[in-house]
């Protein structure tokens, strides 16, 4: 493993590549969370991005870096859903053939949307690592160009543009709460925010079911983990034993990585709906969930990134209704 870092210059260059192709999402004050914590709390509403998640930033930037020949051969990626959707969308705009490889753990609503965008679907095995093996085979045997979901400089730089927007909107931010899976978003946001405000803290948050980055940090090197079903399904998957970028960047730039239970994730989703009037998926709710659980210690303004909205709506309704039933209120129909 060779440690590499993505620079602020690369992130700023990505801003130019993304201009007019992705939405500059708003950062909104949360009255309820600010009152609860006694601190200014803001929500970065990245779930309002065109494809429903932050992944469009990285996929669009990565695609912009490919040669004409690479695009003509087609692109391929492993995904837990949102990267595949983003790449399918970006590839469709440029008339590039895309194959998305996913495991059987990826929710059907995400698979269906990727197929609707015109990408070819491959369902392989029970883990992100199984899906990646199919990607490697297609690259080797068919000459396709791989666009990784996280461990890639162009991907990380694209995601990092979100961090620059946070600094623009909340220049005195004390703590940024970022969902962590493979680490592409966390690495990019941390690199951008700390380049502009070195005193800011970046706290990564994941689920306590197979959190590969946290397990790897604890081991001091990338390790394999067993994947399990979770409300935060987008945070599943390994980080790659031969990780080149994100392990080192998360290790060096994040101040902490904390884990949430399924109940804490569900509480974050319910709060987002009932108090913030936002529909988000489990992975996007971990920042709110961590605040509600009292797991965040901050001294100034906090920004929680709501990273995606691509949730199965029946699942979402069950979670919201369960929260309402605890308070003996009528459930929305």
GROMACS .gro file of N, CA and C in nm, residues 21-129:
model
  327
   21UNK      N    1  -2.275   2.131  -1.389
   21UNK     CA    2  -2.308   1.989  -1.401
   21UNK      C    3  -2.365   1.930  -1.272
   22UNK      N    4  -2.337   1.993  -1.160
   22UNK     CA    5  -2.393   1.948  -1.032
   22UNK      C    6  -2.457   2.067  -0.962
   23UNK      N    7  -2.543   2.039  -0.868
   23UNK     CA    8  -2.612   2.143  -0.792
   23UNK      C    9  -2.525   2.189  -0.675
   24UNK      N   10  -2.519   2.321  -0.655
   24UNK     CA   11  -2.457   2.371  -0.532
   24UNK      C   12  -2.566   2.366  -0.426
   25UNK      N   13  -2.559   2.266  -0.340
   25UNK     CA   14  -2.667   2.242  -0.245
   25UNK      C   15  -2.662   2.340  -0.127
   26UNK      N   16  -2.777   2.370  -0.068
   26UNK     CA   17  -2.780   2.468   0.042
   26UNK      C   18  -2.734   2.410   0.175
   27UNK      N   19  -2.697   2.499   0.263
   27UNK     CA   20  -2.666   2.466   0.403
   27UNK      C   21  -2.767   2.540   0.488
   28UNK      N   22  -2.848   2.465   0.564
   28UNK     CA   23  -2.959   2.526   0.638
   28UNK      C   24  -2.941   2.510   0.788
   29UNK      N   25  -2.980   2.612   0.861
   29UNK     CA   26  -2.978   2.604   1.007
   29UNK      C   27  -3.088   2.511   1.057
   30UNK      N   28  -3.055   2.424   1.152
   30UNK     CA   29  -3.154   2.338   1.216
   30UNK      C   30  -3.191   2.398   1.351
   31UNK      N   31  -3.312   2.454   1.358
   31UNK     CA   32  -3.356   2.515   1.483
   31UNK      C   33  -3.367   2.411   1.593
   32UNK      N   34  -3.422   2.295   1.560
   32UNK     CA   35  -3.443   2.192   1.663
   32UNK      C   36  -3.312   2.139   1.719
   33UNK      N   37  -3.216   2.110   1.632
   33UNK     CA   38  -3.088   2.057   1.679
   33UNK      C   39  -3.005   2.165   1.748
   34UNK      N   40  -3.018   2.289   1.703
   34UNK     CA   41  -2.947   2.398   1.770
   34UNK      C   42  -2.999   2.417   1.912
   35UNK      N   43  -3.131   2.411   1.928
   35UNK     CA   44  -3.189   2.424   2.061
   35UNK      C   45  -3.148   2.307   2.150
   36UNK      N   46  -3.142   2.188   2.094
   36UNK     CA   47  -3.109   2.069   2.172
   36UNK      C   48  -2.964   2.073   2.220
   37UNK      N   49  -2.872   2.117   2.134
   37UNK     CA   50  -2.729   2.112   2.166
   37UNK      C   51  -2.678   2.240   2.230
   38UNK      N   52  -2.752   2.350   2.213
   38UNK     CA   53  -2.703   2.477   2.262
   38UNK      C   54  -2.596   2.537   2.173
   39UNK      N   55  -2.580   2.481   2.054
   39UNK     CA   56  -2.481   2.528   1.956
   39UNK      C   57  -2.550   2.550   1.822
   40UNK      N   58  -2.494   2.638   1.738
   40UNK     CA   59  -2.550   2.649   1.603
   40UNK      C   60  -2.525   2.518   1.526
   41UNK      N   61  -2.632   2.456   1.479
   41UNK     CA   62  -2.620   2.333   1.401
   41UNK      C   63  -2.678   2.358   1.262
   42UNK      N   64  -2.600   2.321   1.162
   42UNK     CA   65  -2.641   2.338   1.023
   42UNK      C   66  -2.644   2.204   0.953
   43UNK      N   67  -2.731   2.192   0.856
   43UNK     CA   68  -2.743   2.071   0.776
   43UNK      C   69  -2.705   2.102   0.632
   44UNK      N   70  -2.603   2.032   0.582
   44UNK     CA   71  -2.564   2.045   0.442
   44UNK      C   72  -2.655   1.952   0.361
   45UNK      N   73  -2.747   2.010   0.284
   45UNK     CA   74  -2.855   1.934   0.222
   45UNK      C   75  -2.812   1.871   0.089
   46UNK      N   76  -2.711   1.787   0.096
   46UNK     CA   77  -2.656   1.726  -0.025
   46UNK      C   78  -2.747   1.618  -0.082
   47UNK      N   79  -2.845   1.574  -0.003
   47UNK     CA   80  -2.943   1.478  -0.055
   47UNK      C   81  -3.030   1.540  -0.163
   48UNK      N   82  -3.025   1.670  -0.178
   48UNK     CA   83  -3.100   1.738  -0.284
   48UNK      C   84  -3.022   1.742  -0.416
   49UNK      N   85  -2.905   1.679  -0.418
   49UNK     CA   86  -2.825   1.671  -0.540
   49UNK      C   87  -2.905   1.601  -0.650
   50UNK      N   88  -2.871   1.622  -0.775
   50UNK     CA   89  -2.948   1.574  -0.889
   50UNK      C   90  -2.981   1.425  -0.881
   51UNK      N   91  -2.883   1.342  -0.848
   51UNK     CA   92  -2.907   1.198  -0.841
   51UNK      C   93  -2.939   1.151  -0.700
   52UNK      N   94  -2.964   1.245  -0.610
   52UNK     CA   95  -3.004   1.208  -0.475
   52UNK      C   96  -2.891   1.179  -0.380
   53UNK      N   97  -2.766   1.209  -0.418
   53UNK     CA   98  -2.655   1.191  -0.325
   53UNK      C   99  -2.533   1.267  -0.373
   54UNK      N  100  -2.436   1.281  -0.283
   54UNK     CA  101  -2.311   1.351  -0.312
   54UNK      C  102  -2.228   1.284  -0.421
   55UNK      N  103  -2.257   1.159  -0.450
   55UNK     CA  104  -2.173   1.081  -0.541
   55UNK      C  105  -2.162   1.141  -0.681
   56UNK      N  106  -2.256   1.224  -0.721
   56UNK     CA  107  -2.250   1.283  -0.854
   56UNK      C  108  -2.128   1.372  -0.870
   57UNK      N  109  -2.083   1.432  -0.762
   57UNK     CA  110  -1.965   1.519  -0.768
   57UNK      C  111  -1.842   1.440  -0.812
   58UNK      N  112  -1.815   1.330  -0.743
   58UNK     CA  113  -1.697   1.251  -0.775
   58UNK      C  114  -1.706   1.185  -0.911
   59UNK      N  115  -1.823   1.128  -0.942
   59UNK     CA  116  -1.840   1.059  -1.070
   59UNK      C  117  -1.824   1.155  -1.188
   60UNK      N  118  -1.881   1.274  -1.176
   60UNK     CA  119  -1.871   1.373  -1.283
   60UNK      C  120  -1.727   1.418  -1.301
   61UNK      N  121  -1.657   1.443  -1.192
   61UNK     CA  122  -1.517   1.486  -1.201
   61UNK      C  123  -1.429   1.376  -1.261
   62UNK      N  124  -1.452   1.252  -1.217
   62UNK     CA  125  -1.372   1.141  -1.269
   62UNK      C  126  -1.395   1.122  -1.418
   63UNK      N  127  -1.519   1.131  -1.461
   63UNK     CA  128  -1.550   1.113  -1.602
   63UNK      C  129  -1.487   1.225  -1.686
   64UNK      N  130  -1.480   1.344  -1.630
   64UNK     CA  131  -1.422   1.457  -1.703
   64UNK      C  132  -1.272   1.439  -1.726
   65UNK      N  133  -1.208   1.352  -1.648
   65UNK     CA  134  -1.064   1.331  -1.660
   65UNK      C  135  -1.028   1.221  -1.761
   66UNK      N  136  -1.127   1.147  -1.811
   66UNK     CA  137  -1.100   1.036  -1.902
   66UNK      C  138  -1.075   1.086  -2.044
   67UNK      N  139  -0.993   1.011  -2.116
   67UNK     CA  140  -0.966   1.042  -2.256
   67UNK      C  141  -1.084   0.997  -2.342
   68UNK      N  142  -1.086   1.041  -2.466
   68UNK     CA  143  -1.190   0.998  -2.559
   68UNK      C  144  -1.187   0.847  -2.576
   69UNK      N  145  -1.068   0.790  -2.586
   69UNK     CA  146  -1.053   0.645  -2.604
   69UNK      C  147  -1.108   0.569  -2.484
   70UNK      N  148  -1.081   0.619  -2.364
   70UNK     CA  149  -1.130   0.553  -2.243
   70UNK      C  150  -1.282   0.557  -2.237
   71UNK      N  151  -1.340   0.669  -2.275
   71UNK     CA  152  -1.485   0.680  -2.276
   71UNK      C  153  -1.548   0.587  -2.380
   72UNK      N  154  -1.482   0.575  -2.495
   72UNK     CA  155  -1.535   0.489  -2.601
   72UNK      C  156  -1.536   0.342  -2.559
   73UNK      N  157  -1.442   0.302  -2.476
   73UNK     CA  158  -1.438   0.163  -2.429
   73UNK      C  159  -1.548   0.135  -2.327
   74UNK      N  160  -1.602   0.239  -2.267
   74UNK     CA  161  -1.704   0.223  -2.165
   74UNK      C  162  -1.644   0.223  -2.025
   75UNK      N  163  -1.730   0.247  -1.926
   75UNK     CA  164  -1.684   0.254  -1.788
   75UNK      C  165  -1.754   0.148  -1.704
   76UNK      N  166  -1.690   0.110  -1.595
   76UNK     CA  167  -1.743   0.008  -1.506
   76UNK      C  168  -1.710   0.046  -1.363
   77UNK      N  169  -1.799   0.010  -1.270
   77UNK     CA  170  -1.776   0.042  -1.130
   77UNK      C  171  -1.849  -0.056  -1.040
   78UNK      N  172  -1.792  -0.078  -0.923
   78UNK     CA  173  -1.863  -0.147  -0.815
   78UNK      C  174  -1.933  -0.041  -0.732
   79UNK      N  175  -2.049  -0.074  -0.677
   79UNK     CA  176  -2.125   0.027  -0.604
   79UNK      C  177  -2.219  -0.038  -0.503
   80UNK      N  178  -2.244   0.037  -0.394
   80UNK     CA  179  -2.350   0.000  -0.301
   80UNK      C  180  -2.480   0.072  -0.339
   81UNK      N  181  -2.479   0.140  -0.454
   81UNK     CA  182  -2.601   0.201  -0.505
   81UNK      C  183  -2.585   0.344  -0.553
   82UNK      N  184  -2.538   0.432  -0.467
   82UNK     CA  185  -2.537   0.574  -0.502
   82UNK      C  186  -2.428   0.611  -0.602
   83UNK      N  187  -2.311   0.549  -0.591
   83UNK     CA  188  -2.206   0.575  -0.690
   83UNK      C  189  -2.250   0.524  -0.827
   84UNK      N  190  -2.313   0.407  -0.828
   84UNK     CA  191  -2.362   0.353  -0.954
   84UNK      C  192  -2.465   0.443  -1.019
   85UNK      N  193  -2.553   0.497  -0.939
   85UNK     CA  194  -2.655   0.588  -0.991
   85UNK      C  195  -2.591   0.715  -1.047
   86UNK      N  196  -2.493   0.768  -0.975
   86UNK     CA  197  -2.425   0.890  -1.019
   86UNK      C  198  -2.347   0.866  -1.148
   87UNK      N  199  -2.275   0.753  -1.153
   87UNK     CA  200  -2.197   0.724  -1.273
   87UNK      C  201  -2.288   0.697  -1.392
   88UNK      N  202  -2.397   0.626  -1.369
   88UNK     CA  203  -2.493   0.599  -1.477
   88UNK      C  204  -2.547   0.730  -1.533
   89UNK      N  205  -2.579   0.824  -1.446
   89UNK     CA  206  -2.632   0.953  -1.489
   89UNK      C  207  -2.528   1.032  -1.567
   90UNK      N  208  -2.406   1.042  -1.512
   90UNK     CA  209  -2.301   1.119  -1.578
   90UNK      C  210  -2.262   1.056  -1.711
   91UNK      N  211  -2.256   0.923  -1.715
   91UNK     CA  212  -2.221   0.854  -1.838
   91UNK      C  213  -2.329   0.872  -1.944
   92UNK      N  214  -2.454   0.868  -1.903
   92UNK     CA  215  -2.565   0.888  -1.997
   92UNK      C  216  -2.557   1.025  -2.065
   93UNK      N  217  -2.521   1.127  -1.988
   93UNK     CA  218  -2.512   1.262  -2.043
   93UNK      C  219  -2.404   1.271  -2.151
   94UNK      N  220  -2.300   1.187  -2.139
   94UNK     CA  221  -2.190   1.191  -2.236
   94UNK      C  222  -2.196   1.074  -2.335
   95UNK      N  223  -2.307   1.001  -2.335
   95UNK     CA  224  -2.326   0.888  -2.426
   95UNK      C  225  -2.215   0.784  -2.410
   96UNK      N  226  -2.182   0.755  -2.284
   96UNK     CA  227  -2.080   0.655  -2.251
   96UNK      C  228  -2.148   0.532  -2.192
   97UNK      N  229  -2.114   0.413  -2.243
   97UNK     CA  230  -2.173   0.290  -2.189
   97UNK      C  231  -2.118   0.263  -2.049
   98UNK      N  232  -2.208   0.231  -1.955
   98UNK     CA  233  -2.166   0.206  -1.817
   98UNK      C  234  -2.219   0.072  -1.768
   99UNK      N  235  -2.133  -0.004  -1.700
   99UNK     CA  236  -2.173  -0.127  -1.633
   99UNK      C  237  -2.153  -0.107  -1.483
  100UNK      N  238  -2.255  -0.133  -1.405
  100UNK     CA  239  -2.249  -0.117  -1.261
  100UNK      C  240  -2.262  -0.254  -1.195
  101UNK      N  241  -2.164  -0.290  -1.115
  101UNK     CA  242  -2.161  -0.419  -1.046
  101UNK      C  243  -2.197  -0.398  -0.899
  102UNK      N  244  -2.296  -0.474  -0.851
  102UNK     CA  245  -2.343  -0.459  -0.714
  102UNK      C  246  -2.367  -0.596  -0.650
  103UNK      N  247  -2.363  -0.599  -0.519
  103UNK     CA  248  -2.392  -0.723  -0.449
  103UNK      C  249  -2.542  -0.736  -0.426
  104UNK      N  250  -2.583  -0.851  -0.377
  104UNK     CA  251  -2.725  -0.874  -0.350
  104UNK      C  252  -2.775  -0.795  -0.230
  105UNK      N  253  -2.687  -0.729  -0.155
  105UNK     CA  254  -2.728  -0.648  -0.041
  105UNK      C  255  -2.778  -0.510  -0.082
  106UNK      N  256  -2.754  -0.470  -0.207
  106UNK     CA  257  -2.798  -0.338  -0.252
  106UNK      C  258  -2.950  -0.336  -0.265
  107UNK      N  259  -3.019  -0.240  -0.203
  107UNK     CA  260  -3.166  -0.235  -0.209
  107UNK      C  261  -3.218  -0.226  -0.352
  108UNK      N  262  -3.333  -0.288  -0.376
  108UNK     CA  263  -3.388  -0.296  -0.511
  108UNK      C  264  -3.421  -0.159  -0.568
  109UNK      N  265  -3.462  -0.064  -0.484
  109UNK     CA  266  -3.494   0.069  -0.536
  109UNK      C  267  -3.374   0.135  -0.601
  110UNK      N  268  -3.255   0.109  -0.547
  110UNK     CA  269  -3.133   0.167  -0.605
  110UNK      C  270  -3.095   0.096  -0.734
  111UNK      N  271  -3.111  -0.035  -0.736
  111UNK     CA  272  -3.084  -0.112  -0.857
  111UNK      C  273  -3.176  -0.066  -0.971
  112UNK      N  274  -3.303  -0.051  -0.941
  112UNK     CA  275  -3.401  -0.012  -1.042
  112UNK      C  276  -3.370   0.126  -1.101
  113UNK      N  277  -3.328   0.218  -1.018
  113UNK     CA  278  -3.299   0.353  -1.066
  113UNK      C  279  -3.175   0.355  -1.156
  114UNK      N  280  -3.075   0.275  -1.122
  114UNK     CA  281  -2.956   0.267  -1.206
  114UNK      C  282  -2.991   0.209  -1.342
  115UNK      N  283  -3.075   0.108  -1.341
  115UNK     CA  284  -3.120   0.048  -1.468
  115UNK      C  285  -3.201   0.150  -1.549
  116UNK      N  286  -3.284   0.229  -1.484
  116UNK     CA  287  -3.365   0.329  -1.553
  116UNK      C  288  -3.278   0.432  -1.624
  117UNK      N  289  -3.161   0.460  -1.567
  117UNK     CA  290  -3.070   0.558  -1.625
  117UNK      C  291  -2.991   0.501  -1.743
  118UNK      N  292  -3.012   0.373  -1.774
  118UNK     CA  293  -2.952   0.316  -1.894
  118UNK      C  294  -2.826   0.236  -1.874
  119UNK      N  295  -2.782   0.219  -1.749
  119UNK     CA  296  -2.662   0.141  -1.725
  119UNK      C  297  -2.692  -0.008  -1.729
  120UNK      N  298  -2.592  -0.087  -1.762
  120UNK     CA  299  -2.603  -0.233  -1.755
  120UNK      C  300  -2.575  -0.276  -1.612
  121UNK      N  301  -2.654  -0.368  -1.561
  121UNK     CA  302  -2.646  -0.410  -1.421
  121UNK      C  303  -2.586  -0.550  -1.410
  122UNK      N  304  -2.495  -0.568  -1.316
  122UNK     CA  305  -2.445  -0.701  -1.280
  122UNK      C  306  -2.461  -0.718  -1.128
  123UNK      N  307  -2.538  -0.817  -1.086
  123UNK     CA  308  -2.553  -0.847  -0.944
  123UNK      C  309  -2.462  -0.965  -0.912
  124UNK      N  310  -2.364  -0.940  -0.826
  124UNK     CA  311  -2.259  -1.038  -0.801
  124UNK      C  312  -2.239  -1.058  -0.651
  125UNK      N  313  -2.260  -1.178  -0.601
  125UNK     CA  314  -2.221  -1.214  -0.465
  125UNK      C  315  -2.293  -1.140  -0.354
  126UNK      N  316  -2.233  -1.144  -0.237
  126UNK     CA  317  -2.296  -1.090  -0.117
  126UNK      C  318  -2.218  -0.974  -0.054
  127UNK      N  319  -2.122  -0.919  -0.127
  127UNK     CA  320  -2.043  -0.810  -0.071
  127UNK      C  321  -1.989  -0.720  -0.181
  128UNK      N  322  -1.946  -0.601  -0.139
  128UNK     CA  323  -1.883  -0.508  -0.230
  128UNK      C  324  -1.756  -0.568  -0.289
  129UNK      N  325  -1.685  -0.647  -0.210
  129UNK     CA  326  -1.562  -0.710  -0.258
  129UNK      C  327  -1.594  -0.809  -0.371
   0.00000   0.00000   0.00000
